[in-house]
mmCIF file of C-alpha atoms in Angstrom:
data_model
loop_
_atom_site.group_PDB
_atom_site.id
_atom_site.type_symbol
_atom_site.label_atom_id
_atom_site.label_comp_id
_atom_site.label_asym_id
_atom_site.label_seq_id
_atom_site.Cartn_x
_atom_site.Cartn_y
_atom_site.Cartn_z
ATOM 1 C CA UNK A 1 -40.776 8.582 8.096
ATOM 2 C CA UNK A 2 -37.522 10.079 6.557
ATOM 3 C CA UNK A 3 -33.969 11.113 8.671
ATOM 4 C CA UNK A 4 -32.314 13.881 6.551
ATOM 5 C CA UNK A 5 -32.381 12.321 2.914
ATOM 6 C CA UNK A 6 -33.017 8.515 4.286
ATOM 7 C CA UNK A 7 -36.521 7.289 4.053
ATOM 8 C CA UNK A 8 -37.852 4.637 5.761
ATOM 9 C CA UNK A 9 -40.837 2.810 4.028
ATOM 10 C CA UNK A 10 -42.864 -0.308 6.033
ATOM 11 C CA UNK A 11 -43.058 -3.020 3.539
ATOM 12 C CA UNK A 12 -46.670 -4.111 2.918
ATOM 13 C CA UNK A 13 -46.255 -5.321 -1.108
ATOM 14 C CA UNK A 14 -44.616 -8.378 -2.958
ATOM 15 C CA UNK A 15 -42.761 -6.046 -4.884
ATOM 16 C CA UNK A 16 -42.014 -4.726 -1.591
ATOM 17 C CA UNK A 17 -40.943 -7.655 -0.121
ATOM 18 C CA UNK A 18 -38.865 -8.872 -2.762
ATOM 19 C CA UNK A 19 -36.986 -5.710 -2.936
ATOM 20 C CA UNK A 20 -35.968 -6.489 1.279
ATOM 21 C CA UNK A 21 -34.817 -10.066 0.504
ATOM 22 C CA UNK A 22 -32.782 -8.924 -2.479
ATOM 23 C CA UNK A 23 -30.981 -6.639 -0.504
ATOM 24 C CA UNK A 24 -28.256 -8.478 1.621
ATOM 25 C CA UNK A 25 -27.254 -9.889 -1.721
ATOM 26 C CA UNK A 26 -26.457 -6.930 -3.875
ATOM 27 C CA UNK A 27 -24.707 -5.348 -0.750
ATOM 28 C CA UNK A 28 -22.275 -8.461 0.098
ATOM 29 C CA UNK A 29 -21.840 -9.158 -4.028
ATOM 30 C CA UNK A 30 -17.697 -8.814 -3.876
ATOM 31 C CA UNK A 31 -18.055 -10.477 -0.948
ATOM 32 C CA UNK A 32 -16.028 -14.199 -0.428
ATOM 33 C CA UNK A 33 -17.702 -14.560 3.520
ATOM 34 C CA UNK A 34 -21.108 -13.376 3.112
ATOM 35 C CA UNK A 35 -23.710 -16.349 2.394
ATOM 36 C CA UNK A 36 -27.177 -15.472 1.595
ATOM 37 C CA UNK A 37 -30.457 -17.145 2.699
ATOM 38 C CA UNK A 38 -32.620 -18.449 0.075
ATOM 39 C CA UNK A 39 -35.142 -15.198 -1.283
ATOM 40 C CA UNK A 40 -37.935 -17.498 -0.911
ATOM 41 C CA UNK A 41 -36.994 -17.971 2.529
ATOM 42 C CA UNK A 42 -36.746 -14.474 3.858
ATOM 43 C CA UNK A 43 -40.223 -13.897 2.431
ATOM 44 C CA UNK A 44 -42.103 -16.970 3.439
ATOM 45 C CA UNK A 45 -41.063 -15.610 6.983
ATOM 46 C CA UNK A 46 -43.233 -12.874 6.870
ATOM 47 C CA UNK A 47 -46.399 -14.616 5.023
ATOM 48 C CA UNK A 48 -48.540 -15.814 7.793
ATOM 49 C CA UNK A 49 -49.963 -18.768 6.048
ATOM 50 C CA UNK A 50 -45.396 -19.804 5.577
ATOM 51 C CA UNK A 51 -44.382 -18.808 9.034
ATOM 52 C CA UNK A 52 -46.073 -20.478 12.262
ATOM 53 C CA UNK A 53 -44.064 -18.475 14.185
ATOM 54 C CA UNK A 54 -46.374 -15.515 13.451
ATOM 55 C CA UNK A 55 -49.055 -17.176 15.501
ATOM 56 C CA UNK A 56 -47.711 -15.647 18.416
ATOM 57 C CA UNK A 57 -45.237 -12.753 17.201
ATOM 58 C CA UNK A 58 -45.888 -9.728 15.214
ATOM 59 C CA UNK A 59 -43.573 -8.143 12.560
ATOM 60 C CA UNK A 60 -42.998 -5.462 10.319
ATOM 61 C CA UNK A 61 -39.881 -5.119 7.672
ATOM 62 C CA UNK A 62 -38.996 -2.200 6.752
ATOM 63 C CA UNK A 63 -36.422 -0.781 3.756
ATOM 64 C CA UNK A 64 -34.531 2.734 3.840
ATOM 65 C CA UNK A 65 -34.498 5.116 0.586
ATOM 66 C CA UNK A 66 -31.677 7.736 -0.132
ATOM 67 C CA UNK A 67 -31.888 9.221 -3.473
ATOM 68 C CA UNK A 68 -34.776 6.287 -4.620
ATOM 69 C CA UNK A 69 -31.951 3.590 -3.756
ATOM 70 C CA UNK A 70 -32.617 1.003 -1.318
ATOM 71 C CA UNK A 71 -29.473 1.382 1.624
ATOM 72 C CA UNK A 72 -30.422 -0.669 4.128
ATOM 73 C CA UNK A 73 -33.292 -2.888 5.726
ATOM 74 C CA UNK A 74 -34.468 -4.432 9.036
ATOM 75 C CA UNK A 75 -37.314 -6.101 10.815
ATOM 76 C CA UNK A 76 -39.259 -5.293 13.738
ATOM 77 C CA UNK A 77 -40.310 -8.365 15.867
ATOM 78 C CA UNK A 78 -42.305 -8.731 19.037
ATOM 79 C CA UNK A 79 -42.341 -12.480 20.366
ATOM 80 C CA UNK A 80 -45.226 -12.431 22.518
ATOM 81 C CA UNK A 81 -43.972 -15.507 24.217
ATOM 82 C CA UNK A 82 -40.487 -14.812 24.536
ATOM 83 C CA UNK A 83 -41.631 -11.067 26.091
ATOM 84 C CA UNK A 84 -43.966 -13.402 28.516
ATOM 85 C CA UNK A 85 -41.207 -15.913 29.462
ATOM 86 C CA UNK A 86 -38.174 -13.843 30.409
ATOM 87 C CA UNK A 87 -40.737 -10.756 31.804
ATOM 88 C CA UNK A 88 -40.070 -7.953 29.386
ATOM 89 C CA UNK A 89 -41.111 -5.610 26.689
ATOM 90 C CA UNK A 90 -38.725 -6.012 24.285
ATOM 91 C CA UNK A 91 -38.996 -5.197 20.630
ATOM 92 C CA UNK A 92 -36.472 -7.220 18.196
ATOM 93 C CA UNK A 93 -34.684 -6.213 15.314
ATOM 94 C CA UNK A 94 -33.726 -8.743 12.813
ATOM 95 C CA UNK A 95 -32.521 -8.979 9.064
ATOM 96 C CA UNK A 96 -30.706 -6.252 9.519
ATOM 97 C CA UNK A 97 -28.437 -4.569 6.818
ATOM 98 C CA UNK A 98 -27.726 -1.097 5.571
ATOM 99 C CA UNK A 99 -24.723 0.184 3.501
ATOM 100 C CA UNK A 100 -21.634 2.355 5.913
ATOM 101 C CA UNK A 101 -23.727 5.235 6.540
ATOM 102 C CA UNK A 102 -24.800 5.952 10.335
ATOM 103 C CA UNK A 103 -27.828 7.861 9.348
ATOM 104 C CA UNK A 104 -29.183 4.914 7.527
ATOM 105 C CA UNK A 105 -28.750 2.391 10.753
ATOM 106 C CA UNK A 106 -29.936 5.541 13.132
ATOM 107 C CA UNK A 107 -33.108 5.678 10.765
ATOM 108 C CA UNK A 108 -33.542 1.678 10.200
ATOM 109 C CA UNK A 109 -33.517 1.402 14.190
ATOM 110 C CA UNK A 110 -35.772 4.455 14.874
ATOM 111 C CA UNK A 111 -38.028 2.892 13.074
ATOM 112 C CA UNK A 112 -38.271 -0.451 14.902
ATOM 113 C CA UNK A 113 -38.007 1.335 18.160
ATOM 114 C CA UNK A 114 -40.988 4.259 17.247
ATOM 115 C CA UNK A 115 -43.134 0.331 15.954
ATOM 116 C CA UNK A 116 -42.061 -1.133 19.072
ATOM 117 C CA UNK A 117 -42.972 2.222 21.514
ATOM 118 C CA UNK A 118 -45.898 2.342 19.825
ATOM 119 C CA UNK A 119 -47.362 -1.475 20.902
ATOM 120 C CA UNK A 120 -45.846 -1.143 24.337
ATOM 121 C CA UNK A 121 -42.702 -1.938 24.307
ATOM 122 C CA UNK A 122 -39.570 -0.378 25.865
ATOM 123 C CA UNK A 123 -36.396 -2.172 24.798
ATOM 124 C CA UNK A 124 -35.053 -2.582 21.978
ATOM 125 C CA UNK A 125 -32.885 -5.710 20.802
ATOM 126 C CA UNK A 126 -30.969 -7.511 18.131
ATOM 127 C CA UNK A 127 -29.763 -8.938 15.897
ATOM 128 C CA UNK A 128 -32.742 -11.370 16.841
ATOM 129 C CA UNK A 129 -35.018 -13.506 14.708
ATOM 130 C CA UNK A 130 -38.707 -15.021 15.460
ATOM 131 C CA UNK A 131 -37.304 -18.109 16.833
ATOM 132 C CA UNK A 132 -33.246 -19.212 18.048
ATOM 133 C CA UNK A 133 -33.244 -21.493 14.106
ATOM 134 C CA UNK A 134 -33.236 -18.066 12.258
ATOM 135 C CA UNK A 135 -29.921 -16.408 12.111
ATOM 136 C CA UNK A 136 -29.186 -14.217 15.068
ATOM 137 C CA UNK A 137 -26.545 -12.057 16.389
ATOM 138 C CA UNK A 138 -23.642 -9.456 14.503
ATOM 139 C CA UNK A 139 -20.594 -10.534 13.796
ATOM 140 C CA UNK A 140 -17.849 -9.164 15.894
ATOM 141 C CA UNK A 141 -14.381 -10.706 14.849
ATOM 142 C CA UNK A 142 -13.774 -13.324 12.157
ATOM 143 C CA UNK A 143 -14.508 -10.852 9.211
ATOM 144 C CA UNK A 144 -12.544 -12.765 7.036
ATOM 145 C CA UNK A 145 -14.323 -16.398 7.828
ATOM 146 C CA UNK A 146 -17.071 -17.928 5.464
ATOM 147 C CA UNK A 147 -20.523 -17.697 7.353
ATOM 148 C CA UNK A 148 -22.274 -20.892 7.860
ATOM 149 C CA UNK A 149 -25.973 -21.737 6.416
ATOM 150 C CA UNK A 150 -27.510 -20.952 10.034
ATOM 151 C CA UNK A 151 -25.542 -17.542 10.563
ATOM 152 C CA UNK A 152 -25.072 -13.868 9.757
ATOM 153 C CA UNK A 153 -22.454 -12.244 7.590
ATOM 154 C CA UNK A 154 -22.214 -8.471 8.381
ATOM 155 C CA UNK A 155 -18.889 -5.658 7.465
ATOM 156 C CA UNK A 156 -16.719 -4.469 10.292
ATOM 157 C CA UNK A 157 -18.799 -1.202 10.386
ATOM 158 C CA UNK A 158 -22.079 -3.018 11.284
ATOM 159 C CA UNK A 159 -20.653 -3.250 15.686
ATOM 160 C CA UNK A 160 -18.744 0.484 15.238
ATOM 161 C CA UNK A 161 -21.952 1.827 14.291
ATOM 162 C CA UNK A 162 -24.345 0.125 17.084
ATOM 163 C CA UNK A 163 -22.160 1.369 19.744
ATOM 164 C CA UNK A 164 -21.821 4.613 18.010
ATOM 165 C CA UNK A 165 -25.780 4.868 18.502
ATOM 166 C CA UNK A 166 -25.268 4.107 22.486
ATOM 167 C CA UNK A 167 -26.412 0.370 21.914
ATOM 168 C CA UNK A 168 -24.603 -2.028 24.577
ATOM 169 C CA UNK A 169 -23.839 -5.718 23.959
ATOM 170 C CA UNK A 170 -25.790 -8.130 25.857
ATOM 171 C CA UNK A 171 -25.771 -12.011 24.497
ATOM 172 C CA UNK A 172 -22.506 -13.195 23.036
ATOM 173 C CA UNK A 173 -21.921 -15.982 20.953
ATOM 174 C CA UNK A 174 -18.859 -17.892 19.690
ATOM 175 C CA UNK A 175 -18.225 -20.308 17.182
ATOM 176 C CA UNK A 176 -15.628 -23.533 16.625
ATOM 177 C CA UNK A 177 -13.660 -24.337 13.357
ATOM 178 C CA UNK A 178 -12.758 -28.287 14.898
ATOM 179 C CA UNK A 179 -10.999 -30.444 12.420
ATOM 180 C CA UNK A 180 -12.002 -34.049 11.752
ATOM 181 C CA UNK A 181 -9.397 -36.534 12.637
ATOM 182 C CA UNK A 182 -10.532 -38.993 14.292
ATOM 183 C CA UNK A 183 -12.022 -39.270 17.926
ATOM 184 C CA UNK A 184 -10.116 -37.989 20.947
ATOM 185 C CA UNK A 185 -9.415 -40.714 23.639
ATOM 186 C CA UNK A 186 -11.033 -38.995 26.408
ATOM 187 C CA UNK A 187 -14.045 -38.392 24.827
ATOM 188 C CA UNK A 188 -13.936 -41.477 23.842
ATOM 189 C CA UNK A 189 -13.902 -42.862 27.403
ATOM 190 C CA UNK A 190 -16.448 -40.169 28.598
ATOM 191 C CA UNK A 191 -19.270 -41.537 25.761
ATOM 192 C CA UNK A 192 -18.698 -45.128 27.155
ATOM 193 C CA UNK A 193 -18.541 -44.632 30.752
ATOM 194 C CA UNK A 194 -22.260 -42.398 30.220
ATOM 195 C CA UNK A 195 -23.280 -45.020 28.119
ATOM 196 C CA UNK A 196 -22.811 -47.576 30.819
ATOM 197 C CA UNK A 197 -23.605 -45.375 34.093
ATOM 198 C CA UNK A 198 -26.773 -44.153 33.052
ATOM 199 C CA UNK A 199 -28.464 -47.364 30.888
ATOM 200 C CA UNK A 200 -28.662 -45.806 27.569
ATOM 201 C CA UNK A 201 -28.187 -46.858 24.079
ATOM 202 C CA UNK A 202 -27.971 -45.305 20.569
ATOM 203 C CA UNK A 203 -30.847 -46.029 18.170
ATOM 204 C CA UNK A 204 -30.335 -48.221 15.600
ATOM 205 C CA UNK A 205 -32.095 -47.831 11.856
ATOM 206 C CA UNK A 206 -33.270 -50.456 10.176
ATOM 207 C CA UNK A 207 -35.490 -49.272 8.198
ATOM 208 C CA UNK A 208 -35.804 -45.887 5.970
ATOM 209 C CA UNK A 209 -34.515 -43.201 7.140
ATOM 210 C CA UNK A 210 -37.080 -41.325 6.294
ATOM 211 C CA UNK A 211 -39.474 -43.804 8.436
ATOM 212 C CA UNK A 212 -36.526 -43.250 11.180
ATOM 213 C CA UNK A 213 -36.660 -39.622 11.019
ATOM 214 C CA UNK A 214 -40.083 -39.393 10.837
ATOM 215 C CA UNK A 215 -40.558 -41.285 14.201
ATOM 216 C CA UNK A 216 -37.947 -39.391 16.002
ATOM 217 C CA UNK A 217 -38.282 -35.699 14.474
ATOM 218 C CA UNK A 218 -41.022 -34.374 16.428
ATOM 219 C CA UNK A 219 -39.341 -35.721 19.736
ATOM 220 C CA UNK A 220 -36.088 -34.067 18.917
ATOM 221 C CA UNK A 221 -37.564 -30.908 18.608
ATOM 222 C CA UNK A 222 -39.786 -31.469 21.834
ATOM 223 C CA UNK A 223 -36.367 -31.918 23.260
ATOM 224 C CA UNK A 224 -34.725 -29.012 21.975
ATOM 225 C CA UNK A 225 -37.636 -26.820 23.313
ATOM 226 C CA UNK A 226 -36.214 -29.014 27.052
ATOM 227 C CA UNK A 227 -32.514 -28.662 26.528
ATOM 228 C CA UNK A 228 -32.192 -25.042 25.033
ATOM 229 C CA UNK A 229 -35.067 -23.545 27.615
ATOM 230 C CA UNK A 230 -32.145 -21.445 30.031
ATOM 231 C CA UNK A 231 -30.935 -20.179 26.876
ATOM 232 C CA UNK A 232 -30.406 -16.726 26.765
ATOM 233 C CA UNK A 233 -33.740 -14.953 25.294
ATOM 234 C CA UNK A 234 -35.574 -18.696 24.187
ATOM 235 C CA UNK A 235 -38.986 -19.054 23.366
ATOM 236 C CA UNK A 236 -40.005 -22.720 22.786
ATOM 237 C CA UNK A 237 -41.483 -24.091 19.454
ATOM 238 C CA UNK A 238 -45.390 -24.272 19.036
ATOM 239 C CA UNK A 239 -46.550 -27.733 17.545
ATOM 240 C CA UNK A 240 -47.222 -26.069 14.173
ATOM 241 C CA UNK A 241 -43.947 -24.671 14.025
ATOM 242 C CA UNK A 242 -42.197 -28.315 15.118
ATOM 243 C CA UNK A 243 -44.609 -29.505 12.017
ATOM 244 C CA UNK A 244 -43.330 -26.922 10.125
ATOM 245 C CA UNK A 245 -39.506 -27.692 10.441
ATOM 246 C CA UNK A 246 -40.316 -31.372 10.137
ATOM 247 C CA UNK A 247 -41.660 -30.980 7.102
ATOM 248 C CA UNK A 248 -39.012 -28.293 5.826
ATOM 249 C CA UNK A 249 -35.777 -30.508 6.616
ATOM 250 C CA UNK A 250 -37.231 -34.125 6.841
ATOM 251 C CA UNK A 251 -36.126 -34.708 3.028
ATOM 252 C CA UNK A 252 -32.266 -33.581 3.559
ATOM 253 C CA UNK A 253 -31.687 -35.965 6.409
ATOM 254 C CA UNK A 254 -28.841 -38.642 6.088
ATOM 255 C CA UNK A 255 -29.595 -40.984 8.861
ATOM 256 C CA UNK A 256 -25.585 -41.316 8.718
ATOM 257 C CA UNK A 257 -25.327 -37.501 10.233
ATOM 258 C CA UNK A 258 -27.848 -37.911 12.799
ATOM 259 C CA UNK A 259 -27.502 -39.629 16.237
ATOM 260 C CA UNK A 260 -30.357 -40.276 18.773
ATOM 261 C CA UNK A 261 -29.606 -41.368 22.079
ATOM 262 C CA UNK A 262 -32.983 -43.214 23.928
ATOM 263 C CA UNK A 263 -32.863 -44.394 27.925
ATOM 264 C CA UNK A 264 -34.132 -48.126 28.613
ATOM 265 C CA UNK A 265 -37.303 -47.308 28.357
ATOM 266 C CA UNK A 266 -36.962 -45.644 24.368
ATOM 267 C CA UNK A 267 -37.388 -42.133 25.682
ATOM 268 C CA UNK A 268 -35.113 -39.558 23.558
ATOM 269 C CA UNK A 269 -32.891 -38.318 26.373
ATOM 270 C CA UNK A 270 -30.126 -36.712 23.681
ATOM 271 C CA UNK A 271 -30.000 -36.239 19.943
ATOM 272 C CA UNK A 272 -27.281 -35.097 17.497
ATOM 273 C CA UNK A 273 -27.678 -33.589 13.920
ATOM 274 C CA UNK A 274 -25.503 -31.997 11.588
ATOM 275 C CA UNK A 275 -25.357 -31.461 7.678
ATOM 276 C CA UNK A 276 -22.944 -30.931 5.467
ATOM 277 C CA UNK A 277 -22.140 -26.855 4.461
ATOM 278 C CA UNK A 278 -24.532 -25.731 2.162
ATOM 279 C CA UNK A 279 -22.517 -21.910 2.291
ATOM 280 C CA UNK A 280 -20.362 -22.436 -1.560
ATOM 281 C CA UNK A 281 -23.960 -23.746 -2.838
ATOM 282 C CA UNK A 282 -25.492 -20.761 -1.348
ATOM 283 C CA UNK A 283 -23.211 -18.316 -2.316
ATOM 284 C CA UNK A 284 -23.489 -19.974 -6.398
ATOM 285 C CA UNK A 285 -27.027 -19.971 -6.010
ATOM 286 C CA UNK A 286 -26.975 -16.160 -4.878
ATOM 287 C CA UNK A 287 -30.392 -16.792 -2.826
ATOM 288 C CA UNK A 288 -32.268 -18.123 -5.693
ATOM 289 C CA UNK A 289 -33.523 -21.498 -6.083
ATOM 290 C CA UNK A 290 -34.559 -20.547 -10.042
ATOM 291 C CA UNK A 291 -32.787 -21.417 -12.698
ATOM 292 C CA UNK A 292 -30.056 -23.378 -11.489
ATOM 293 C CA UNK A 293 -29.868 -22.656 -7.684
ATOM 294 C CA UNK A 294 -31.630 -26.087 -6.469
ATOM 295 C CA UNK A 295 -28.348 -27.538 -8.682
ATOM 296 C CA UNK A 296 -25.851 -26.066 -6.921
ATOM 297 C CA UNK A 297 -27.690 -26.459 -3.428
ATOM 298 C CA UNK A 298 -27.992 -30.668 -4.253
ATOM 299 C CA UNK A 299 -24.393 -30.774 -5.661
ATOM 300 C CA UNK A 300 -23.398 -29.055 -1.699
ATOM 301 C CA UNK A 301 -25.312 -31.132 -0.066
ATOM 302 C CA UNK A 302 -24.393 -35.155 -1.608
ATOM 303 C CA UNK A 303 -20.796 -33.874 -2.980
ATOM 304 C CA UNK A 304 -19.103 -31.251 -1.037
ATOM 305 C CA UNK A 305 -17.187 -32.891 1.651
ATOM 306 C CA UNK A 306 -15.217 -30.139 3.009
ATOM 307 C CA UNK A 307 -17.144 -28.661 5.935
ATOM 308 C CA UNK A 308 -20.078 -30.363 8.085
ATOM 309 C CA UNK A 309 -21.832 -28.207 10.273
ATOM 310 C CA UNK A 310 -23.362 -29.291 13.840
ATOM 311 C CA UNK A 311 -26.910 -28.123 13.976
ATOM 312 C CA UNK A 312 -28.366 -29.759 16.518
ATOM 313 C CA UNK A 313 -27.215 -30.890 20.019
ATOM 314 C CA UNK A 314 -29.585 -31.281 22.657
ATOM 315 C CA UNK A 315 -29.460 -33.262 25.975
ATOM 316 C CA UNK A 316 -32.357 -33.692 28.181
ATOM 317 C CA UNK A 317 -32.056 -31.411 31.170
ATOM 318 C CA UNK A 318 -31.472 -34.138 33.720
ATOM 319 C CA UNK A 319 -28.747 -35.463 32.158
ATOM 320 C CA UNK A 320 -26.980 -32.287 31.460
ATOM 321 C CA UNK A 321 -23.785 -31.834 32.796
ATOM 322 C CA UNK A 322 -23.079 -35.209 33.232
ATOM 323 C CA UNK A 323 -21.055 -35.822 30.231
ATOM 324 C CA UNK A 324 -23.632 -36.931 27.663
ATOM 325 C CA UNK A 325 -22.903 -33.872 25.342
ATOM 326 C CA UNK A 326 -19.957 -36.504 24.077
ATOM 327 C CA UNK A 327 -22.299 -39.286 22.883
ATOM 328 C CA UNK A 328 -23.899 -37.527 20.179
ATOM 329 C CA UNK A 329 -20.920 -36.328 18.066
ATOM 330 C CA UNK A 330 -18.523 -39.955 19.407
ATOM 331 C CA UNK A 331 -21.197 -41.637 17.373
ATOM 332 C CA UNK A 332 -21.313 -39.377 14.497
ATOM 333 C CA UNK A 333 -17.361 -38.715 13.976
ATOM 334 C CA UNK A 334 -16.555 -41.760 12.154
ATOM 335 C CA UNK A 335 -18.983 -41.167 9.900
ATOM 336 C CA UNK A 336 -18.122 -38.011 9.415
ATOM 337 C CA UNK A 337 -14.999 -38.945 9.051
ATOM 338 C CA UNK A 338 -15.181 -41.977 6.815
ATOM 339 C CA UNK A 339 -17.541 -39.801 4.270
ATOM 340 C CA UNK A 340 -14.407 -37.443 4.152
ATOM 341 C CA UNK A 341 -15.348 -34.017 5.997
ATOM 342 C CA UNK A 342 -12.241 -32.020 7.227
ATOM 343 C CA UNK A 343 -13.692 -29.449 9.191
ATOM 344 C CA UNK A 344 -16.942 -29.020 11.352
ATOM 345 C CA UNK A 345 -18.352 -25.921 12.088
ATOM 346 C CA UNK A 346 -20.086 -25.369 15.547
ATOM 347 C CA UNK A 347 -22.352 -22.835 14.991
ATOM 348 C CA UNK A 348 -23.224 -20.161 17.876
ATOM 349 C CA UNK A 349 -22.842 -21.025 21.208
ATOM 350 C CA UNK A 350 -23.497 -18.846 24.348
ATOM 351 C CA UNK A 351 -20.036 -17.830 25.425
ATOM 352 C CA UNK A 352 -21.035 -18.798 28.529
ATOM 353 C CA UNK A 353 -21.690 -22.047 27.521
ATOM 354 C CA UNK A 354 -18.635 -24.067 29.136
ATOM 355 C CA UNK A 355 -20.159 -27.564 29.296
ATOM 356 C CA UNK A 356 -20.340 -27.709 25.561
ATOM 357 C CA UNK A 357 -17.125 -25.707 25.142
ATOM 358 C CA UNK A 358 -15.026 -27.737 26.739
ATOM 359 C CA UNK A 359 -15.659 -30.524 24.419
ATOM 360 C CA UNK A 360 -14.076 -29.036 21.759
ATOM 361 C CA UNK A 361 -10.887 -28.289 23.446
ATOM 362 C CA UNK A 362 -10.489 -31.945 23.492
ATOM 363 C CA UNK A 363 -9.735 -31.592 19.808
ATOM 364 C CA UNK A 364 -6.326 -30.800 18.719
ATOM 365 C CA UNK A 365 -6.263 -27.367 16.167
ATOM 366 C CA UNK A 366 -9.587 -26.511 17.300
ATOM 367 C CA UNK A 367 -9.854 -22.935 17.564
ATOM 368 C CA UNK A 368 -12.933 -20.181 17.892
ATOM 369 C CA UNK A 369 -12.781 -18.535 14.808
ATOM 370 C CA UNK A 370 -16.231 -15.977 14.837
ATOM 371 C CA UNK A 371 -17.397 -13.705 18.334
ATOM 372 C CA UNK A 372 -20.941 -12.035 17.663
ATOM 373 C CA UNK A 373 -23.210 -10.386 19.867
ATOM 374 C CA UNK A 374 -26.926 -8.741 20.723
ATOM 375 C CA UNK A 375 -27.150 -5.251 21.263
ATOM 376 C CA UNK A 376 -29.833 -4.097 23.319
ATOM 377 C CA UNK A 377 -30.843 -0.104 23.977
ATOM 378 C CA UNK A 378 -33.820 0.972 26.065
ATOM 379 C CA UNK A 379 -36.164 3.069 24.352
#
């Protein structure tokens, strides 16, 4: 299918494949904010036999051609489950980018809406990935702030052109630059008193922590599939994915950056994780792991002590609301802290999302410093 000069080819090849995870990274090449995924990564997610995700959703990348150049790419993405959950017919788009040329996005987005049309659906919806752990949303402001690991990078043009093409937002997201200086008194208090009211504890290792993790992993993602189920457009994890992601981030754990909070009994009622920025070692690696990307990647992970991002909190739903959000990162700051991080990075949260907002206003010189959204178009 072509618009004017732009073609638009579905990717069905290797060659094809590696030419749509290549992509992002010649586009953003001058640029300081943009950090790419891992190549491997991007096309593992649309193996079958790499993604478990694609047990229940279909997909289809495509690239666009003008003048034999690639300009732009995107993929289409029905979650089955998602569609079933919140009762609609919505085709996603995801891994979206395309060079400042409106044709090229009208073309890219024709083409996941005519795919979409043509299995039923009729919405259309993105930025959006197969799950809420791949990187969703467009940036809106904060053009000039380094992405994290877990989030888009996109130009100023990327919003001008979606509403351009009548696209509305829907979801919007924000994210927290919160410096690390120590723990703020009435947080402080707030962690104790839940502590206390409720008859909780925080888990103790004494053993490995990969034996620790190992025990706990599947639970905390069992609970994320509890705490994050009113989110906006969630589809829970199938066991094969949870085994999946176990298996995938097991071996960077540092049981001194993860937090589990159990009730009397040893049930997981509230978990914290967070890593340290992998976004300079991502950016030096330029989304290869070959030769000397894995280097650069370790040398982020055990050295750079800049920036730790938060990439898990989850609270069961019966104790949401009632202050337990603080437990989590109370336990985690001084170690955070004491291994010499200056800034964490939130990641996206709902805008709407006041419970967990709040808690960073308790921090002094925290500050939102990224807005992105969903646009959403029937078709």
């Amino acid at each position: 299918m072509a618009s004017d000069c732009v073609e638009i080819v579905q990717v069905h090849t290797r060659r094809q494949l590696r030419r749509f995870a290549r992509f992002a990274t010649r586009l953003y090449k001058d640029s300081p904010y943009y950090v790419p995924e891992l190549e491997s990564d991007v096309m593992d997610a649309f193996i079958p036999s790499r993604n478990a995700a694609l047990e229940y959703c279909e997909a289809q990348p495509f690239l666009a051609f003008r003048d034999g150049r690639v300009v732009g790419r995107v993929a289409a993405i029905i979650n089955r489950v998602a569609n079933e959950r919140w009762n609609t017919r919505t085709v996603r788009f995801g891994w979206l980018d395309f060079t400042d040329d409106s044709e090229v996005l009208s073309a890219l987005l024709r083409a996941v809406a005519d795919w979409g049309r043509q299995r039923g659906m009729t919405r259309i919806e993105g930025p959006l990935g197969f799950s809420d752990f791949d990187r969703e949303g467009m940036l809106t402001w904060g053009f000039d702030q380094i992405a994290t690991q877990s989030t888009n990078y996109n130009f100023e043009y990327y919003p001008q052109h979606m509403q351009t093409l009548g696209f509305e937002p829907t979801a919007r997201w924000v994210e927290w630059h919160i410096p690390c200086i120590g723990i703020p008194e009435r947080m402080n208090r707030l962690s104790q008193a839940v502590l206390e009211r409720y008859g909780l504890h925080v888990a103790r290792y004494d053993s490995s922590v990969r034996t620790e993790a190992a025990h706990y992993a599947k639970s905390l993602f069992r609970l994320v599939n509890e705490a994050y189920s009113p989110l906006y457009g969630y589809s829970p994890f199938s066991e094969h994915q949870i085994d999946d992601m176990v298996r995938r981030y097991l071996k960077f754990i540092d049981k001194r950056l993860v937090t589990i909070v159990l009730d009397s009994e040893d049930n997981l009622v509230a978990a914290g994780l967070v890593m340290p920025s992998m976004s300079r070692g991502l950016q030096k690696a330029r989304g290869r792991l070959f030769p000397l990307g894995w280097w650069h990647l370790l040398k982020a992970i055990w050295h750079d002590r800049e920036t730790i991002d938060l990439m898990v909190l989850a609270v069961k739903p019966e104790y949401q609301g009632r202050g337990l959000n603080a437990v989590p990162f109370c336990n985690l700051a001084p170690n955070i802290i004491g291994m010499g991080f200056k800034w964490a990075e939130s990641n996206l949260e709902l805008e709407t999302n006041s419970r967990m907002q709040s808690h960073w206003t308790y921090f002094e010189g925290a500050y939102i410093n990224k807005r992105r959204c969903a646009f959403a178009k029937d078709i």
